[in-house]
mmCIF file of C-alpha atoms and ligand atoms in Angstrom:
data_model
loop_
_atom_site.group_PDB
_atom_site.id
_atom_site.type_symbol
_atom_site.label_atom_id
_atom_site.label_comp_id
_atom_site.label_asym_id
_atom_site.label_seq_id
_atom_site.Cartn_x
_atom_site.Cartn_y
_atom_site.Cartn_z
ATOM 1 C CA MET A 1 -26.265 12.869 33.118
ATOM 2 C CA SER A 2 -28.138 9.574 33.286
ATOM 3 C CA ASN A 3 -31.587 11.293 32.075
ATOM 4 C CA PHE A 4 -30.153 12.096 28.597
ATOM 5 C CA LEU A 5 -28.714 7.988 28.900
ATOM 6 C CA LYS A 6 -32.343 6.430 29.805
ATOM 7 C CA ASN A 7 -33.497 8.845 26.960
ATOM 8 C CA ARG A 8 -30.748 8.756 24.147
ATOM 9 C CA LYS A 9 -31.036 6.994 21.307
ATOM 10 C CA SER A 10 -30.171 6.355 17.323
ATOM 11 C CA THR A 11 -31.238 9.337 14.717
ATOM 12 C CA ARG A 12 -32.373 6.370 11.663
ATOM 13 C CA ASP A 13 -35.431 9.772 10.131
ATOM 14 C CA PHE A 14 -33.346 12.603 9.061
ATOM 15 C CA LYS A 15 -34.813 16.324 7.865
ATOM 16 C CA LYS A 16 -33.741 16.944 4.166
ATOM 17 C CA LYS A 17 -33.173 20.436 6.065
ATOM 18 C CA LYS A 18 -29.573 22.616 6.564
ATOM 19 C CA LEU A 19 -27.748 23.678 9.481
ATOM 20 C CA LYS A 20 -28.622 27.290 9.889
ATOM 21 C CA ASN A 21 -24.907 28.864 9.908
ATOM 22 C CA GLU A 22 -24.001 29.370 12.839
ATOM 23 C CA THR A 23 -24.978 26.043 13.581
ATOM 24 C CA ARG A 24 -22.548 25.246 11.261
ATOM 25 C CA ILE A 25 -20.592 26.882 12.585
ATOM 26 C CA GLU A 26 -20.076 26.224 15.913
ATOM 27 C CA VAL A 27 -20.515 22.287 15.137
ATOM 28 C CA LEU A 28 -16.540 22.923 13.355
ATOM 29 C CA GLU A 29 -16.163 24.254 16.564
ATOM 30 C CA ILE A 30 -16.983 21.691 19.290
ATOM 31 C CA PHE A 31 -15.271 19.312 16.516
ATOM 32 C CA LYS A 32 -11.756 21.223 16.847
ATOM 33 C CA ASP A 33 -12.249 21.579 21.059
ATOM 34 C CA LEU A 34 -13.003 18.760 21.446
ATOM 35 C CA GLU A 35 -9.913 16.880 18.912
ATOM 36 C CA GLU A 36 -7.296 19.162 20.797
ATOM 37 C CA GLU A 37 -8.733 17.930 24.102
ATOM 38 C CA VAL A 38 -6.147 15.781 23.296
ATOM 39 C CA ASP A 39 -3.395 17.660 21.671
ATOM 40 C CA ASN A 40 -4.989 16.436 17.855
ATOM 41 C CA LYS A 41 -3.125 13.347 18.741
ATOM 42 C CA TYR A 42 -5.275 9.943 17.667
ATOM 43 C CA PHE A 43 -7.993 12.071 15.035
ATOM 44 C CA ASN A 44 -9.494 13.967 13.432
ATOM 45 C CA PHE A 45 -13.668 14.341 12.146
ATOM 46 C CA ILE A 46 -13.942 15.821 8.975
ATOM 47 C CA LEU A 47 -17.772 17.244 7.795
ATOM 48 C CA PHE A 48 -18.885 16.215 5.247
ATOM 49 C CA GLU A 49 -21.507 17.961 3.883
ATOM 50 C CA GLU A 50 -22.883 16.323 0.626
ATOM 51 C CA GLY A 51 -24.883 13.819 1.701
ATOM 52 C CA ASP A 52 -27.035 13.340 -0.973
ATOM 53 C CA LYS A 53 -23.877 11.940 -2.510
ATOM 54 C CA ILE A 54 -22.684 9.742 -0.294
ATOM 55 C CA PHE A 55 -26.063 8.446 0.731
ATOM 56 C CA LYS A 56 -26.515 7.276 -3.302
ATOM 57 C CA SER A 57 -23.163 6.560 -3.544
ATOM 58 C CA LEU A 58 -22.826 3.886 0.185
ATOM 59 C CA ASP A 59 -25.753 2.807 -0.934
ATOM 60 C CA GLY A 60 -25.948 -1.183 -0.284
ATOM 61 C CA LEU A 61 -22.474 -1.211 0.996
ATOM 62 C CA ALA A 62 -22.511 0.987 4.301
ATOM 63 C CA GLY A 63 -24.071 0.254 8.064
ATOM 64 C CA TYR A 64 -26.000 -3.155 9.020
ATOM 65 C CA ALA A 65 -26.462 -5.302 5.839
ATOM 66 C CA GLY A 66 -26.039 -2.744 3.497
ATOM 67 C CA VAL A 67 -28.513 -0.336 4.790
ATOM 68 C CA MET A 68 -26.804 3.156 4.259
ATOM 69 C CA ILE A 69 -28.779 5.671 6.853
ATOM 70 C CA GLU A 70 -29.976 8.506 4.899
ATOM 71 C CA SER A 71 -28.820 12.224 6.424
ATOM 72 C CA PRO A 72 -27.364 15.517 4.611
ATOM 73 C CA TYR A 73 -23.779 15.417 6.206
ATOM 74 C CA TYR A 74 -21.816 13.128 7.599
ATOM 75 C CA ILE A 75 -19.186 13.223 10.223
ATOM 76 C CA GLY A 76 -15.728 11.185 9.791
ATOM 77 C CA ILE A 77 -13.658 9.838 12.577
ATOM 78 C CA ARG A 78 -10.370 9.790 10.766
ATOM 79 C CA LEU A 79 -7.368 8.053 12.559
ATOM 80 C CA LYS A 80 -3.404 10.033 13.056
ATOM 81 C CA GLU A 81 -2.834 6.013 13.339
ATOM 82 C CA VAL A 82 -4.258 2.695 14.163
ATOM 83 C CA THR A 83 -3.411 1.930 17.740
ATOM 84 C CA GLU A 84 -5.187 0.104 20.031
ATOM 85 C CA LYS A 85 -4.407 4.128 22.287
ATOM 86 C CA SER A 86 -6.648 5.875 19.206
ATOM 87 C CA ILE A 87 -9.467 3.445 18.593
ATOM 88 C CA ILE A 88 -10.256 3.965 21.798
ATOM 89 C CA THR A 89 -9.548 7.885 22.575
ATOM 90 C CA ALA A 90 -11.340 8.780 19.328
ATOM 91 C CA SER A 91 -15.031 6.526 19.777
ATOM 92 C CA TYR A 92 -14.779 7.727 23.532
ATOM 93 C CA TYR A 93 -14.394 11.643 21.812
ATOM 94 C CA THR A 94 -17.109 10.943 19.244
ATOM 95 C CA GLU A 95 -19.990 9.838 21.678
ATOM 96 C CA LYS A 96 -18.813 12.984 23.376
ATOM 97 C CA LEU A 97 -19.287 14.804 20.179
ATOM 98 C CA MET A 98 -22.673 13.040 20.079
ATOM 99 C CA THR A 99 -23.523 14.076 23.029
ATOM 100 C CA LEU A 100 -23.367 17.364 22.983
ATOM 101 C CA LEU A 101 -24.669 17.768 19.616
ATOM 102 C CA THR A 102 -27.617 16.476 20.938
ATOM 103 C CA LYS A 103 -27.676 19.767 23.367
ATOM 104 C CA LEU A 104 -27.646 21.956 19.392
ATOM 105 C CA ASN A 105 -31.001 19.647 18.759
ATOM 106 C CA LEU A 106 -29.279 17.280 16.609
ATOM 107 C CA GLY A 107 -29.367 12.927 15.732
ATOM 108 C CA SER A 108 -27.040 11.717 14.742
ATOM 109 C CA CYS A 109 -26.501 7.440 14.176
ATOM 110 C CA TRP A 110 -23.210 6.093 13.869
ATOM 111 C CA ILE A 111 -22.638 4.092 10.872
ATOM 112 C CA ASN A 112 -20.364 0.739 9.464
ATOM 113 C CA VAL A 113 -18.251 2.065 6.970
ATOM 114 C CA LYS A 114 -14.884 -0.399 7.151
ATOM 115 C CA THR A 115 -15.947 -3.683 4.939
ATOM 116 C CA VAL A 116 -16.839 -0.537 1.939
ATOM 117 C CA ASP A 117 -14.546 -1.126 -0.601
ATOM 118 C CA LYS A 118 -11.478 1.266 -0.278
ATOM 119 C CA ASN A 119 -11.661 2.898 -3.594
ATOM 120 C CA ILE A 120 -15.250 3.717 -3.499
ATOM 121 C CA LYS A 121 -14.338 5.010 0.128
ATOM 122 C CA ALA A 122 -11.505 6.827 -1.549
ATOM 123 C CA ASN A 123 -13.818 8.713 -4.893
ATOM 124 C CA VAL A 124 -16.883 9.448 -2.179
ATOM 125 C CA LEU A 125 -14.511 10.025 1.029
ATOM 126 C CA GLY A 126 -11.128 11.821 -0.944
ATOM 127 C CA GLU A 127 -8.233 9.803 -1.161
ATOM 128 C CA ASP A 128 -7.387 10.802 2.729
ATOM 129 C CA ASN A 129 -10.524 9.574 4.103
ATOM 130 C CA LYS A 130 -10.303 6.049 2.291
ATOM 131 C CA ASN A 131 -9.556 3.790 6.305
ATOM 132 C CA ILE A 132 -12.054 5.326 7.495
ATOM 133 C CA GLY A 133 -13.689 2.743 9.957
ATOM 134 C CA TYR A 134 -16.393 4.545 11.091
ATOM 135 C CA LEU A 135 -18.807 7.631 10.373
ATOM 136 C CA VAL A 136 -21.460 9.586 12.008
ATOM 137 C CA ALA A 137 -24.727 10.442 10.326
ATOM 138 C CA LEU A 138 -26.103 13.909 11.654
ATOM 139 C CA GLY A 139 -28.535 16.447 11.001
ATOM 140 C CA TYR A 140 -32.484 17.306 12.360
ATOM 141 C CA SER A 141 -34.284 14.626 13.616
ATOM 142 C CA LYS A 142 -38.025 14.488 11.462
ATOM 143 C CA ALA A 143 -40.233 15.103 14.260
ATOM 144 C CA LYS A 144 -42.245 11.687 15.784
ATOM 145 C CA ASN A 145 -45.829 10.159 15.852
ATOM 146 C CA PRO A 146 -46.559 10.975 19.708
ATOM 147 C CA PHE A 147 -49.775 8.065 18.344
ATOM 148 C CA ILE A 148 -47.416 6.241 17.704
ATOM 149 C CA GLN A 149 -44.949 3.888 20.405
ATOM 150 C CA GLU A 150 -41.390 3.933 18.865
ATOM 151 C CA SER A 151 -39.378 1.007 19.664
ATOM 152 C CA THR A 152 -36.167 0.839 22.014
ATOM 153 C CA SER A 153 -33.666 -0.951 21.284
ATOM 154 C CA SER A 154 -33.402 -3.594 24.688
ATOM 155 C CA ARG A 155 -30.890 -4.211 26.549
ATOM 156 C CA TYR A 156 -28.792 -5.872 29.491
ATOM 157 C CA GLY A 157 -29.047 -6.136 33.072
ATOM 158 C CA ILE A 158 -26.597 -4.873 35.862
ATOM 159 C CA ASN A 159 -26.445 -8.782 36.790
ATOM 160 C CA ASP A 160 -25.617 -9.452 33.392
ATOM 161 C CA ILE A 161 -22.598 -6.698 33.012
ATOM 162 C CA VAL A 162 -21.081 -6.248 36.294
ATOM 163 C CA TYR A 163 -18.983 -9.115 38.661
ATOM 164 C CA LYS A 164 -17.065 -8.964 41.983
ATOM 165 C CA GLY A 165 -13.604 -10.405 41.127
ATOM 166 C CA GLU A 166 -13.603 -12.185 38.534
ATOM 167 C CA LEU A 167 -16.262 -12.914 35.264
ATOM 168 C CA GLY A 168 -19.406 -15.210 36.255
ATOM 169 C CA ASN A 169 -19.731 -13.875 39.722
ATOM 170 C CA PRO A 170 -22.458 -12.386 41.287
ATOM 171 C CA ILE A 171 -22.248 -8.944 43.330
ATOM 172 C CA SER A 172 -25.602 -7.045 44.836
ATOM 173 C CA ILE A 173 -26.890 -4.698 44.341
ATOM 174 C CA ASP A 174 -26.705 -3.369 47.466
ATOM 175 C CA GLU A 175 -22.967 -3.451 47.441
ATOM 176 C CA LEU A 176 -23.119 -1.824 44.585
ATOM 177 C CA GLU A 177 -25.864 0.663 46.235
ATOM 178 C CA SER A 178 -23.586 0.861 49.238
ATOM 179 C CA ARG A 179 -20.187 1.783 47.053
ATOM 180 C CA GLY A 180 -22.571 4.214 44.783
ATOM 181 C CA LEU A 181 -22.528 2.069 41.882
ATOM 182 C CA ASP A 182 -25.935 0.890 41.127
ATOM 183 C CA ASP A 183 -27.132 4.148 39.073
ATOM 184 C CA LEU A 184 -24.021 4.878 37.673
ATOM 185 C CA PHE A 185 -23.963 0.485 36.097
ATOM 186 C CA TYR A 186 -28.043 1.296 35.525
ATOM 187 C CA TYR A 187 -27.782 4.206 33.185
ATOM 188 C CA ILE A 188 -25.004 2.833 31.643
ATOM 189 C CA ARG A 189 -25.926 0.354 30.028
ATOM 190 C CA PHE A 190 -28.002 2.400 28.250
ATOM 191 C CA ALA A 191 -25.319 3.393 25.786
ATOM 192 C CA PRO A 192 -25.145 2.875 22.410
ATOM 193 C CA SER A 193 -22.614 -0.195 20.743
ATOM 194 C CA ASN A 194 -22.216 -1.516 17.108
ATOM 195 C CA TYR A 195 -25.210 -4.196 16.388
ATOM 196 C CA ASN A 196 -26.045 -3.575 19.953
ATOM 197 C CA LEU A 197 -23.869 -6.342 21.348
ATOM 198 C CA GLN A 198 -23.333 -4.466 24.548
ATOM 199 C CA PRO A 199 -20.027 -6.510 25.055
ATOM 200 C CA TRP A 200 -18.457 -4.587 28.321
ATOM 201 C CA ARG A 201 -18.332 -6.468 31.562
ATOM 202 C CA PHE A 202 -17.516 -4.859 34.800
ATOM 203 C CA VAL A 203 -15.224 -6.804 37.183
ATOM 204 C CA LEU A 204 -15.302 -4.990 41.051
ATOM 205 C CA LYS A 205 -11.804 -5.291 42.513
ATOM 206 C CA ASP A 206 -11.429 -3.837 45.336
ATOM 207 C CA ASP A 207 -11.039 -0.466 44.729
ATOM 208 C CA LYS A 208 -10.974 -0.340 40.611
ATOM 209 C CA ILE A 209 -13.638 -1.390 37.565
ATOM 210 C CA ILE A 210 -12.294 -3.232 34.812
ATOM 211 C CA LEU A 211 -13.594 -3.013 31.795
ATOM 212 C CA LEU A 212 -13.758 -5.665 29.606
ATOM 213 C CA LEU A 213 -14.636 -6.375 26.279
ATOM 214 C CA LYS A 214 -15.884 -10.096 24.980
ATOM 215 C CA TYR A 215 -15.523 -11.337 21.561
ATOM 216 C CA SER A 216 -18.472 -11.336 19.610
ATOM 217 C CA GLU A 217 -19.300 -14.836 17.854
ATOM 218 C CA GLU A 218 -17.165 -14.199 14.778
ATOM 219 C CA GLY A 219 -14.188 -13.605 17.205
ATOM 220 C CA LYS A 220 -14.830 -9.851 17.360
ATOM 221 C CA THR A 221 -14.071 -7.387 19.150
ATOM 222 C CA ASP A 222 -14.386 -3.822 18.240
ATOM 223 C CA LEU A 223 -12.705 -1.356 20.348
ATOM 224 C CA MET A 224 -14.695 1.404 19.261
ATOM 225 C CA ASP A 225 -17.359 -0.040 21.764
ATOM 226 C CA ALA A 226 -14.656 0.379 24.325
ATOM 227 C CA GLY A 227 -14.227 4.196 24.697
ATOM 228 C CA ILE A 228 -17.740 4.557 24.090
ATOM 229 C CA ILE A 229 -18.399 2.818 27.670
ATOM 230 C CA MET A 230 -15.579 3.888 28.882
ATOM 231 C CA TYR A 231 -16.866 8.364 27.657
ATOM 232 C CA TYR A 232 -19.992 7.260 29.666
ATOM 233 C CA PHE A 233 -18.614 5.944 32.538
ATOM 234 C CA LYS A 234 -16.484 9.075 33.640
ATOM 235 C CA ALA A 235 -19.201 11.181 32.694
ATOM 236 C CA LEU A 236 -21.535 9.958 35.204
ATOM 237 C CA GLY A 237 -18.704 8.781 37.454
ATOM 238 C CA GLU A 238 -17.913 12.919 38.199
ATOM 239 C CA VAL A 239 -21.699 12.968 38.724
ATOM 240 C CA ILE A 240 -20.925 11.061 41.919
ATOM 241 C CA GLY A 241 -17.091 12.273 42.133
ATOM 242 C CA LEU A 242 -15.128 10.036 40.726
ATOM 243 C CA LYS A 243 -12.415 11.301 39.443
ATOM 244 C CA LYS A 244 -9.341 9.692 37.805
ATOM 245 C CA GLU A 245 -9.051 8.578 34.592
ATOM 246 C CA TRP A 246 -9.030 5.486 33.234
ATOM 247 C CA GLN A 247 -5.067 3.769 31.990
ATOM 248 C CA LEU A 248 -5.530 0.897 29.567
ATOM 249 C CA LEU A 249 -4.669 -2.539 29.805
ATOM 250 C CA ASP A 250 -2.012 -4.302 27.884
ATOM 251 C CA GLU A 251 -3.102 -8.298 29.447
ATOM 252 C CA THR A 252 -3.712 -11.978 27.806
ATOM 253 C CA ASP A 253 -7.438 -12.388 27.096
ATOM 254 C CA ILE A 254 -9.411 -14.224 30.110
ATOM 255 C CA GLU A 255 -11.591 -17.312 28.816
ATOM 256 C CA TYR A 256 -14.996 -18.228 30.941
ATOM 257 C CA ASP A 257 -17.730 -19.983 30.119
ATOM 258 C CA ASP A 258 -17.400 -21.215 26.542
ATOM 259 C CA SER A 259 -16.586 -17.076 25.648
ATOM 260 C CA LYS A 260 -13.320 -15.164 25.327
ATOM 261 C CA TYR A 261 -12.768 -11.506 27.053
ATOM 262 C CA LYS A 262 -10.203 -8.665 26.586
ATOM 263 C CA PRO A 263 -9.328 -6.495 29.124
ATOM 264 C CA VAL A 264 -9.901 -2.775 27.862
ATOM 265 C CA GLY A 265 -8.847 -0.894 31.256
ATOM 266 C CA GLU A 266 -8.736 -0.114 34.759
ATOM 267 C CA PHE A 267 -10.177 2.066 36.453
ATOM 268 C CA ILE A 268 -9.537 3.093 40.546
ATOM 269 C CA LEU A 269 -12.673 4.001 42.377
HETATM 270 C C1 FMN B 1 -19.345 1.586 16.829
HETATM 271 C C2 FMN B 1 -21.355 1.801 16.297
HETATM 272 C C3 FMN B 1 -21.224 0.897 15.026
HETATM 273 C C4 FMN B 1 -22.363 1.337 14.608
HETATM 274 N N1 FMN B 1 -23.134 1.535 12.890
HETATM 275 C C5 FMN B 1 -24.621 1.068 12.976
HETATM 276 C C6 FMN B 1 -24.387 1.574 11.580
HETATM 277 O O1 FMN B 1 -23.938 0.554 10.727
HETATM 278 N N2 FMN B 1 -25.970 0.624 11.806
HETATM 279 C C7 FMN B 1 -27.282 1.546 12.479
HETATM 280 O O2 FMN B 1 -28.238 1.235 11.471
HETATM 281 N N3 FMN B 1 -26.664 1.614 13.286
HETATM 282 C C8 FMN B 1 -25.829 1.627 13.465
HETATM 283 N N4 FMN B 1 -25.005 1.609 15.752
HETATM 284 C C9 FMN B 1 -25.683 1.277 16.681
HETATM 285 C C10 FMN B 1 -26.344 1.220 17.384
HETATM 286 O O3 FMN B 1 -27.008 -0.222 17.012
HETATM 287 C C11 FMN B 1 -27.475 1.386 17.988
HETATM 288 O O4 FMN B 1 -26.649 2.856 19.074
HETATM 289 C C12 FMN B 1 -28.094 0.391 18.791
HETATM 290 O O5 FMN B 1 -28.504 -0.905 18.507
HETATM 291 C C13 FMN B 1 -28.875 0.888 20.255
HETATM 292 O O6 FMN B 1 -29.875 1.343 20.236
HETATM 293 P P1 FMN B 1 -30.211 3.175 20.193
HETATM 294 O O7 FMN B 1 -28.993 3.325 20.607
HETATM 295 O O8 FMN B 1 -31.069 3.573 20.103
HETATM 296 O O9 FMN B 1 -29.958 2.925 22.064
HETATM 297 C C14 FMN B 1 -23.429 1.110 15.515
HETATM 298 C C15 FMN B 1 -22.990 1.597 17.311
HETATM 299 C C16 FMN B 1 -22.128 1.754 17.588
HETATM 300 C C17 FMN B 1 -21.534 2.897 18.603
#
């Protein structure tokens, strides 16, 4: 998992190749298994197979500044109900899905379609899917040129995102090491986030970790970012013997250093 995280990268260049039939079936089975892991309560994954049509309809409208990612398939993440719990659960399982897709040699990338007009989404994705906020581009990645150094997205350091007791209070690497958490926080930083904002902050309090999300300059948080980091925390945590689950918090925001933070969850160590 740590190796995977360090090397994981969004795929934005896809071959125009269709999925092998057995791979397509496996993908659909993974959708079903993941939906069932949470008793089919929170989300559905939908495989859109007319990639070309979707790309043409959403180009200029979806993705960062209208830059739609071209891929032969897209996965829709449809919430059964819009609640904090369902958003966090859906993004947790989407990131788990993306990890499993890598094992099938498939590349993927999150695409933000929140600002696309609902009528357009109804037209291209179907009436039932007009409220979808995120798609995942899916397909075989184009081969990389081994002679070209690939660009990588920057990441914050551990000391920018992990604190002791309260936000702003630094934690020493020695302490993280003695608690067996140094590797976990080193690797978790490679998780993807909307606009690569890396809004996650962790506060270590006695025997628990609190996860907070930093509000953006526009005053927003995106709970999708919370579910994703919770998934990687849980997956890396299992490797070092952490057995508990995240519990969601319903607490007031915290102000620190002219910014606002939303407490999202706690994990007992
Ligand atoms: C919720 C979410 C939405 C995203 N939306 C887009 C998008 O619309 N367009 C895009 O090119 N990348 C999108 N990304 C990918 C991130 O920009 C990318 O994961 C981040 O910059 C880190 O880069 P890496 O995945 O290559 O490590 C999104 C990621 C997340 C988690």
